One Martini backbone bead per residue (centre of mass of N, CA, C, O) as a GRO file, in nm:
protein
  346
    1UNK     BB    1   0.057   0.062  -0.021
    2UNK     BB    2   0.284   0.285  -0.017
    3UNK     BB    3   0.370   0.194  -0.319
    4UNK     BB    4   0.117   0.345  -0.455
    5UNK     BB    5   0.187   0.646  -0.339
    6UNK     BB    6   0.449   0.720  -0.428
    7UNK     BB    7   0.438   0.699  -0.702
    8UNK     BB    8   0.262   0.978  -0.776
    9UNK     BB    9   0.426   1.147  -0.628
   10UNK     BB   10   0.672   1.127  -0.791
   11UNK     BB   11   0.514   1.215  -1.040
   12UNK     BB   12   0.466   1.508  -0.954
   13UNK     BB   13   0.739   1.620  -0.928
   14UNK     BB   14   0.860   1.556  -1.200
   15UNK     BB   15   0.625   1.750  -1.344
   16UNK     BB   16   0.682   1.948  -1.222
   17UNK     BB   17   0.947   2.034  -1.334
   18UNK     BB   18   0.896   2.051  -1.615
   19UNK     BB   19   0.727   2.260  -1.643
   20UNK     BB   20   0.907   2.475  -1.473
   21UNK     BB   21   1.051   2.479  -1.729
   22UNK     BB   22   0.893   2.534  -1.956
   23UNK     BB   23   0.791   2.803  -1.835
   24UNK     BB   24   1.054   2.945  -1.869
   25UNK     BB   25   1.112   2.920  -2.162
   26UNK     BB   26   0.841   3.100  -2.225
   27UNK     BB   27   0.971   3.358  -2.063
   28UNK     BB   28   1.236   3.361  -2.243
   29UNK     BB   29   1.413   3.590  -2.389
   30UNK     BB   30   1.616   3.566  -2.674
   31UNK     BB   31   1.875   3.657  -2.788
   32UNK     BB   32   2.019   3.799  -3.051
   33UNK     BB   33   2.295   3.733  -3.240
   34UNK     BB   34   2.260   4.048  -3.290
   35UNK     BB   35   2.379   4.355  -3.148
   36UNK     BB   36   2.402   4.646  -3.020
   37UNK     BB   37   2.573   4.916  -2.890
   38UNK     BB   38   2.505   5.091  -2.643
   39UNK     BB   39   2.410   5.395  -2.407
   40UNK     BB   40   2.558   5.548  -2.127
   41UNK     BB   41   2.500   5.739  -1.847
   42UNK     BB   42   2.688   5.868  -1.569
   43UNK     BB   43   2.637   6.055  -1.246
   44UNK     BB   44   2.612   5.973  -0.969
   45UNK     BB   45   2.340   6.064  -0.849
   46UNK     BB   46   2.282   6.174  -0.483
   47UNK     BB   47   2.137   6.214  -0.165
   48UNK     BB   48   2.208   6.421   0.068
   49UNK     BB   49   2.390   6.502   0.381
   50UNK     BB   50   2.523   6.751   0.570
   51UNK     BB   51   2.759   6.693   0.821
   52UNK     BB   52   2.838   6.894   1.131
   53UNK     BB   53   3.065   7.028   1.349
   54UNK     BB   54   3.005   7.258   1.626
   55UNK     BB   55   2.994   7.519   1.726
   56UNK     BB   56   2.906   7.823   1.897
   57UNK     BB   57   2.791   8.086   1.766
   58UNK     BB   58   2.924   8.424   1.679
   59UNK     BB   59   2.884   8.730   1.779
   60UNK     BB   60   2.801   9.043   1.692
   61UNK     BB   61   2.862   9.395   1.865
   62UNK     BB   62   2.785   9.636   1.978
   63UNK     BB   63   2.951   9.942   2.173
   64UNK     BB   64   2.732  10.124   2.112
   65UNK     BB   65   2.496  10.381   2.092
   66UNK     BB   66   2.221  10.426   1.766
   67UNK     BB   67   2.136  10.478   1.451
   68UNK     BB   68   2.176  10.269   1.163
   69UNK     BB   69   2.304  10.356   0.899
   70UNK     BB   70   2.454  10.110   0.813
   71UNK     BB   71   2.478   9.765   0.665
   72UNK     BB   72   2.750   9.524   0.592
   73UNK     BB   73   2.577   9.171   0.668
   74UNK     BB   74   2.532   8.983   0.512
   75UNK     BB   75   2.429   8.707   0.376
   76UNK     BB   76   2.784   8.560   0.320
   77UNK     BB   77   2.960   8.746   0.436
   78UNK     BB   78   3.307   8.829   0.476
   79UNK     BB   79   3.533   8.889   0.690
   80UNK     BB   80   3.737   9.167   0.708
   81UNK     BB   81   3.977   9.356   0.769
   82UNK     BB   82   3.876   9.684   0.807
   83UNK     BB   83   3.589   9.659   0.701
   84UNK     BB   84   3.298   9.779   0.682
   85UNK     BB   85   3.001   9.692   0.908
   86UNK     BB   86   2.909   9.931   1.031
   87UNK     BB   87   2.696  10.239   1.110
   88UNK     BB   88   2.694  10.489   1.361
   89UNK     BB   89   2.593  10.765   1.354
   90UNK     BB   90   2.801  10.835   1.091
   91UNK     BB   91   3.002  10.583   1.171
   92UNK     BB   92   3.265  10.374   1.172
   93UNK     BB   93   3.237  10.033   1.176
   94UNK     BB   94   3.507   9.793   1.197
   95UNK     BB   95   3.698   9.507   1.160
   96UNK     BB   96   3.832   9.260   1.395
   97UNK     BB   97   4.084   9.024   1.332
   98UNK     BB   98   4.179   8.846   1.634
   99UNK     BB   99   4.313   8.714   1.923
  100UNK     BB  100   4.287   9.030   1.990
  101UNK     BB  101   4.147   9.234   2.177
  102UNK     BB  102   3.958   9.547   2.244
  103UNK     BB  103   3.948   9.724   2.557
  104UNK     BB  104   4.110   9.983   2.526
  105UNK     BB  105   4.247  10.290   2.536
  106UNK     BB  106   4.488  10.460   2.279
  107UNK     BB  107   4.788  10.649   2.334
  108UNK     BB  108   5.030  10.745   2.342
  109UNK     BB  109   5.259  10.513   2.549
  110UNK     BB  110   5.124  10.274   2.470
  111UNK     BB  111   5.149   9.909   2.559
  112UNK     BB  112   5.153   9.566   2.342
  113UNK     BB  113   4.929   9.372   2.195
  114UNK     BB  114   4.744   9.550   2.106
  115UNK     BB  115   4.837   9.773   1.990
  116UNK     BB  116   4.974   9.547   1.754
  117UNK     BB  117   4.707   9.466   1.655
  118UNK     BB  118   4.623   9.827   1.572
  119UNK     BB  119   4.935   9.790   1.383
  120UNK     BB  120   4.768   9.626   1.179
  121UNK     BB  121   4.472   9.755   1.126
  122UNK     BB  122   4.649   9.972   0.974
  123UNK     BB  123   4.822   9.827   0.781
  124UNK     BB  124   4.536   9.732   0.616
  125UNK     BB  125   4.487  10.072   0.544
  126UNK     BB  126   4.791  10.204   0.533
  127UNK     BB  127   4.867  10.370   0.789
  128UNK     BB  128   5.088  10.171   0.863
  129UNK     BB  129   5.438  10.077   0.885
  130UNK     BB  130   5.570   9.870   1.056
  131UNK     BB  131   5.392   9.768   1.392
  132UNK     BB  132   5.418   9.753   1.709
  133UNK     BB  133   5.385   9.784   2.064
  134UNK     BB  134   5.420  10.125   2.027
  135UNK     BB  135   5.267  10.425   2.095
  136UNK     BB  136   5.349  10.646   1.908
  137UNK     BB  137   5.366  10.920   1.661
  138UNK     BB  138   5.275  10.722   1.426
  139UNK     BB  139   5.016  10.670   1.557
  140UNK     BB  140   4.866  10.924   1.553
  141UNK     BB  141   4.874  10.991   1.287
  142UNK     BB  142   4.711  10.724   1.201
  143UNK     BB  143   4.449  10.782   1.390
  144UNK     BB  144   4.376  11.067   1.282
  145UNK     BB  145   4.334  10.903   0.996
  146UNK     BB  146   4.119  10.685   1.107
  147UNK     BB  147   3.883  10.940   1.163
  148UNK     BB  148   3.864  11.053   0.900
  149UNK     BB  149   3.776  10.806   0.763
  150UNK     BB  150   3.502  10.726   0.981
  151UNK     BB  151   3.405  11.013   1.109
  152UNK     BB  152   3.553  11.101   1.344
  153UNK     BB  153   3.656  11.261   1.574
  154UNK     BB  154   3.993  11.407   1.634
  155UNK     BB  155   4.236  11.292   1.893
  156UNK     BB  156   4.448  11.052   1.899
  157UNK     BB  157   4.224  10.837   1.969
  158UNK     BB  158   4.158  10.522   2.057
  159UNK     BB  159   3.848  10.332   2.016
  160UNK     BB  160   3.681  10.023   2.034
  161UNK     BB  161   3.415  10.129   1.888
  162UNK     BB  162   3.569  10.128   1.595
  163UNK     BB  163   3.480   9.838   1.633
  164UNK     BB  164   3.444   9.497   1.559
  165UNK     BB  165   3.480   9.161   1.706
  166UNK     BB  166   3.636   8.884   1.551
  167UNK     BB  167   3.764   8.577   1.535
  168UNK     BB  168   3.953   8.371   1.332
  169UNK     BB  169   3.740   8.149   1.311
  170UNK     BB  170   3.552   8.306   1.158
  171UNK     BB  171   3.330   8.348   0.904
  172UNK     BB  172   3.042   8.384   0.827
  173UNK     BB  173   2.718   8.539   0.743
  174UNK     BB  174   2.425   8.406   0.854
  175UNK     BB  175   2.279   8.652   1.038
  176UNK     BB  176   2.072   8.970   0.993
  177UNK     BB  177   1.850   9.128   1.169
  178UNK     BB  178   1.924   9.426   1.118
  179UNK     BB  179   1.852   9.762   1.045
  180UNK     BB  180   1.834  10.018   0.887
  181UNK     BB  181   1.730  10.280   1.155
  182UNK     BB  182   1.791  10.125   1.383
  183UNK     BB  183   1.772  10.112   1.711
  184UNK     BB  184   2.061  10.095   1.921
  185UNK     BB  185   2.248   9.908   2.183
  186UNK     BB  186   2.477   9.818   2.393
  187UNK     BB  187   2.480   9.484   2.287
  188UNK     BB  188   2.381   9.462   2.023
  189UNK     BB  189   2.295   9.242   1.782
  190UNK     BB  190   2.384   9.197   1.423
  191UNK     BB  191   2.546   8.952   1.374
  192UNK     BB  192   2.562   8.611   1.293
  193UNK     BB  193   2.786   8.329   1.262
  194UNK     BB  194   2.952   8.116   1.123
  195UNK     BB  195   3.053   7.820   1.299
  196UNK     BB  196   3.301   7.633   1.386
  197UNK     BB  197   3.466   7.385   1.250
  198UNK     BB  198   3.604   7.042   1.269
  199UNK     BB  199   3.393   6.870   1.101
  200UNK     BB  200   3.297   6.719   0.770
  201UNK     BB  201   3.011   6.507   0.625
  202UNK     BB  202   2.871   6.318   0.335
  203UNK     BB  203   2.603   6.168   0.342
  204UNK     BB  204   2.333   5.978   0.279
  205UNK     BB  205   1.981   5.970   0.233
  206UNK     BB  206   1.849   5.771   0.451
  207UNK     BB  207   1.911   5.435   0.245
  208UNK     BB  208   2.143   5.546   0.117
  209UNK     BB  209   2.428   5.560  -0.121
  210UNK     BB  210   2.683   5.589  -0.160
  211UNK     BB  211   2.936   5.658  -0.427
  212UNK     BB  212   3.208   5.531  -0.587
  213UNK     BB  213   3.398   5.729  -0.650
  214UNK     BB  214   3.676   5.808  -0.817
  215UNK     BB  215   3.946   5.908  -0.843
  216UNK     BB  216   3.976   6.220  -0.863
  217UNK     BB  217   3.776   6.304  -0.960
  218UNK     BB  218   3.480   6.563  -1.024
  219UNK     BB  219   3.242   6.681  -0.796
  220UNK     BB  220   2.935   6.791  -0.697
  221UNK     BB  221   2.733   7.033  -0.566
  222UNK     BB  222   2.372   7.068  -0.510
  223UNK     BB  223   2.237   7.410  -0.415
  224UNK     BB  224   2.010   7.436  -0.588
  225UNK     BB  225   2.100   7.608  -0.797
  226UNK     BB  226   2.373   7.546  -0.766
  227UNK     BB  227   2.706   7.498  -0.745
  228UNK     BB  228   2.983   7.296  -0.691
  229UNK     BB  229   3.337   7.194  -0.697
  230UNK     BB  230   3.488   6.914  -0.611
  231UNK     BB  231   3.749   6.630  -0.510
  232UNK     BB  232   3.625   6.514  -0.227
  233UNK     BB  233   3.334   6.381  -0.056
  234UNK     BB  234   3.509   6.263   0.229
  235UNK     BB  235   3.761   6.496   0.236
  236UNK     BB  236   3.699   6.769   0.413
  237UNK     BB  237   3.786   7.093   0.377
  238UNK     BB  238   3.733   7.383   0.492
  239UNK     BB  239   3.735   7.554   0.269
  240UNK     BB  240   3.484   7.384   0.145
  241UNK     BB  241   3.292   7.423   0.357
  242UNK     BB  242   3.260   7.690   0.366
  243UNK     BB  243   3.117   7.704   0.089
  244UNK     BB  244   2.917   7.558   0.115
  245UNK     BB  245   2.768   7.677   0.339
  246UNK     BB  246   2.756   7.991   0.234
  247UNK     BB  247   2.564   7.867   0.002
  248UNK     BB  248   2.331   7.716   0.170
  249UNK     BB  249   2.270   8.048   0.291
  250UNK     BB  250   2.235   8.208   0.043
  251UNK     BB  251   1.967   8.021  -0.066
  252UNK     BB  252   1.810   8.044   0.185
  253UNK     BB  253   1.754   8.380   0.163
  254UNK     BB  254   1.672   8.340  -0.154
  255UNK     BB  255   1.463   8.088  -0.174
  256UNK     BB  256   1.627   7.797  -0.328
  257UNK     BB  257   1.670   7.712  -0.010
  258UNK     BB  258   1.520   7.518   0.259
  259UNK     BB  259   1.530   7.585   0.554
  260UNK     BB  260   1.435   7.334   0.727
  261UNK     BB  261   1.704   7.150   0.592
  262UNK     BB  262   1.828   7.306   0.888
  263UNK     BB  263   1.984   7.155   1.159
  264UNK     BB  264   1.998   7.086   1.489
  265UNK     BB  265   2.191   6.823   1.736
  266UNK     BB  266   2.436   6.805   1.944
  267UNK     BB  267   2.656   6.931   1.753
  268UNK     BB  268   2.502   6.929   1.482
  269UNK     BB  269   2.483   7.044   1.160
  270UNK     BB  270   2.243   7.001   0.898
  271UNK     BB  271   2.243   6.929   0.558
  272UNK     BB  272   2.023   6.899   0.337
  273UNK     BB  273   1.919   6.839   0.001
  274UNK     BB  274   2.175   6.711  -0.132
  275UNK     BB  275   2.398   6.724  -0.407
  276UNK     BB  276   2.571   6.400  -0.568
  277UNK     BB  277   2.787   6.448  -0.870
  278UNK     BB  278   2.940   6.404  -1.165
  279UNK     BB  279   3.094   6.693  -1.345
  280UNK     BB  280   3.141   6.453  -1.491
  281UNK     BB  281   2.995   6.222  -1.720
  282UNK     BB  282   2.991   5.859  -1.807
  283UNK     BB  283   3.084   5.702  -2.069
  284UNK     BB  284   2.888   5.358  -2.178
  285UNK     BB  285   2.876   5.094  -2.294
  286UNK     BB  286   2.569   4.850  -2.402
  287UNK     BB  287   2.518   4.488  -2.278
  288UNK     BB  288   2.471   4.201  -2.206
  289UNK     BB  289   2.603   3.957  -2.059
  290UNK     BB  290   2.529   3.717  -2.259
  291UNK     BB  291   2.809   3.870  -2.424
  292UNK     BB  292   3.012   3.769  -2.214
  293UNK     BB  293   3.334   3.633  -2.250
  294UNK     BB  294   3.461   3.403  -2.037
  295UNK     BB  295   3.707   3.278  -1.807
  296UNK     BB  296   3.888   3.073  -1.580
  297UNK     BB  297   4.096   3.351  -1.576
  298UNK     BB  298   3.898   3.648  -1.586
  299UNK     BB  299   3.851   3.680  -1.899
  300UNK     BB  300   3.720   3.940  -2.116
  301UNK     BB  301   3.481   3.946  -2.420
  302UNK     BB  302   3.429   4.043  -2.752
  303UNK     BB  303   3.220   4.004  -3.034
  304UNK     BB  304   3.339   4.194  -3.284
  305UNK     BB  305   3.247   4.195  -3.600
  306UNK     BB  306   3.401   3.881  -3.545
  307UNK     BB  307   3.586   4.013  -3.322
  308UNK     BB  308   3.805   3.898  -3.060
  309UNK     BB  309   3.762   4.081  -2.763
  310UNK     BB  310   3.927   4.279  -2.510
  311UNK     BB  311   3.740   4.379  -2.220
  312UNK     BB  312   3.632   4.594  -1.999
  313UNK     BB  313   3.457   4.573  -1.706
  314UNK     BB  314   3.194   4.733  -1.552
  315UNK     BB  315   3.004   4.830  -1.343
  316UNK     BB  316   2.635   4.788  -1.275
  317UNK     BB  317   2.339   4.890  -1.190
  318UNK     BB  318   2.228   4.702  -1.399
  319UNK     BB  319   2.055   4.416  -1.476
  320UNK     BB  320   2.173   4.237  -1.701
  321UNK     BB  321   2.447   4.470  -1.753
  322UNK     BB  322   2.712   4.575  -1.947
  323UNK     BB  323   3.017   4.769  -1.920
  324UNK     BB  324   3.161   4.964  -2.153
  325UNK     BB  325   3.304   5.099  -2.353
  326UNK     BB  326   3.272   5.400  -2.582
  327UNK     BB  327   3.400   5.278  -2.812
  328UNK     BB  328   3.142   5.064  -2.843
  329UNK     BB  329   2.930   5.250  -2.999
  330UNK     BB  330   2.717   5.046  -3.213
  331UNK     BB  331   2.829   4.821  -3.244
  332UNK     BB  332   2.846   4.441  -3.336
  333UNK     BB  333   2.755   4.182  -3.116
  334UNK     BB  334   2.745   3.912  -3.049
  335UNK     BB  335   2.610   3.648  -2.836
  336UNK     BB  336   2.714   3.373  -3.042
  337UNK     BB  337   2.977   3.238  -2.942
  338UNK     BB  338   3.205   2.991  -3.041
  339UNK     BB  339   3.395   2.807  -2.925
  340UNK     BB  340   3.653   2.893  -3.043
  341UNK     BB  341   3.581   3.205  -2.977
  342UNK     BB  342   3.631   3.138  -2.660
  343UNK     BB  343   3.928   3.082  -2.700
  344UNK     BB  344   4.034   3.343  -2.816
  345UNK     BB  345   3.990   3.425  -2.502
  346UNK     BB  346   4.293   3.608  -2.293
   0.00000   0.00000   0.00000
């Protein structure tokens, strides 16, 4: 009685198996003999987010009381030294980028760090050369030469209020909440900084891959409408960071990129939706993987035009299809080569 049930049973595997050869050869569709190398262009454009390690921003303030007369701290603007970051009351009042700040009001006789910092800043404004830590008679001349250049009072002496202090640190500017014309107060913030950057990487966004862009490459970092060109996406010098953030916070401004995009966490700001793509874009031919003739020592070959050719694989994004160079893009080939033109695949 067992061997009457077994017996039916095991022709149902058998037939079952049957059908589904059957089945699969109904489904695959046969290459044609001879096809055309066709044309792939691949630019591993992928959505990234910019991770970026920052200190707390830091912030310019005002040191005296009046009107705001001019403004000039627009979002993303470089802070230079000496150049006037706004005026009041119409006096300028100047960038002073040094790792000294201005405490006291300096003036013929005074002596330190800080007078030397005064005659680096008088010397990047062109009025005094070669400059000590001594407030001698050539700072008086100098000091009065630089009260007459911001429209200030004349009397030789230097007084902290011309200037506003950035750390050697700091970068661009972030946000400039202040207005022309209006009344500020000793101690009121005109504009904060982009904060100092540390660490900063490219991630995929949400469960995307990194592309292996190829060594050299020349790859893009897409930003709302702008665009920059840089040599490596992982290895992100600060001036890199700095052009990218500052394009990334000029275009949040100008509303061609989403201010939502970017977030703050933990000492770490995020800067989403941007996009990372090769500044050059590679062509190459496409094929049919079964039609790459392979050898178990590892050589791959392609029948052109009847001629046994050896060519490089590139791996392909797309299933069942292989990247070869574009100098084969037309060119007619085989599918179906012989046992023989097998063997001279080297």
């Amino acid at each position: 009685m067992i061997f009457a049930w077994l017996i039916p049973v095991a022709g149902i595997f058998v037939m079952s198996a049957v059908w589904a050869q059957a089945e699969e050869k109904s489904i695959a569709v046969p290459l044609p003999a001879v096809i055309e190398v066709g044309k792939r262009t691949v630019d591993e454009r992928v959505a990234v987010e910019l991770h970026v390690d920052v200190e707390a921003p830091e912030e310019l303030r005002t040191r005296v009381g009046g009107t705001l007369t001019t403004l000039n701290l627009g979002v993303g603007t470089d802070l230079k030294l000496g150049e006037v970051a706004f005026s009041i009351d119409g006096i300028d009042v100047l960038v002073h980028r040094s790792s000294v700040p201005f405490y006291r009001e300096l003036a013929v006789g005074a002596k330190g760090p800080d007078v030397l910092a005064y005659g680096q800043l008088l010397s990047e404004l062109g009025l005094l050369s070669n400059p000590d830590d001594l407030f001698g008679p050539k700072f008086d001349v100098a000091t009065r030469a630089l009260q007459r250049l911001i429209h200030a009072p004349v009397d030789g002496v230097f007084r902290p209020e011309y200037t506003v202090y950035a750390s050697p640190d700091a970068a661009r500017v972030a946000a400039a909440p202040a207005q022309v014309g209006a009344r500020v107060e000793p101690g009121d913030t005109l504009a904060s900084l982009t904060p100092a950057i540390s660490v900063g990487m490219f991630r995929a966004s949400e469960s995307g891959q990194m592309p292996a862009f190829a060594a050299n490459s020349e790859i893009r970092v897409e930003i709302g409408d702008e665009t920059i060109d840089i040599s490596d996406s992982q290895n992100l010098n600060a001036a890199t960071l700095l052009e990218v953030i500052g394009t990334v916070e000029k275009a949040a401004a100008s509303g061609s990129y989403p201010k939502a995009a970017i977030s703050d966490a933990d000492g770490t700001r995020v800067y989403a939706q941007l996009f990372l793509q090769l500044a050059e874009p590679e062509e190459y031919g496409a094929l049919p993987s079964g039609a790459i003739i392979t050898t178990p020592q590892g050589a791959t070959c392609v029948l052109v035009e009847g001629d046994v050719t050896p060519v490089a694989i590139v791996p392909s994004p797309e299933l069942g299809v292989a990247f070869i160079s574009a100098e084969y893009v037309g060119l007619s080939v085989s599918t179906r080569p012989s046992l023989e033109e097998r063997r001279e695949c080297e």
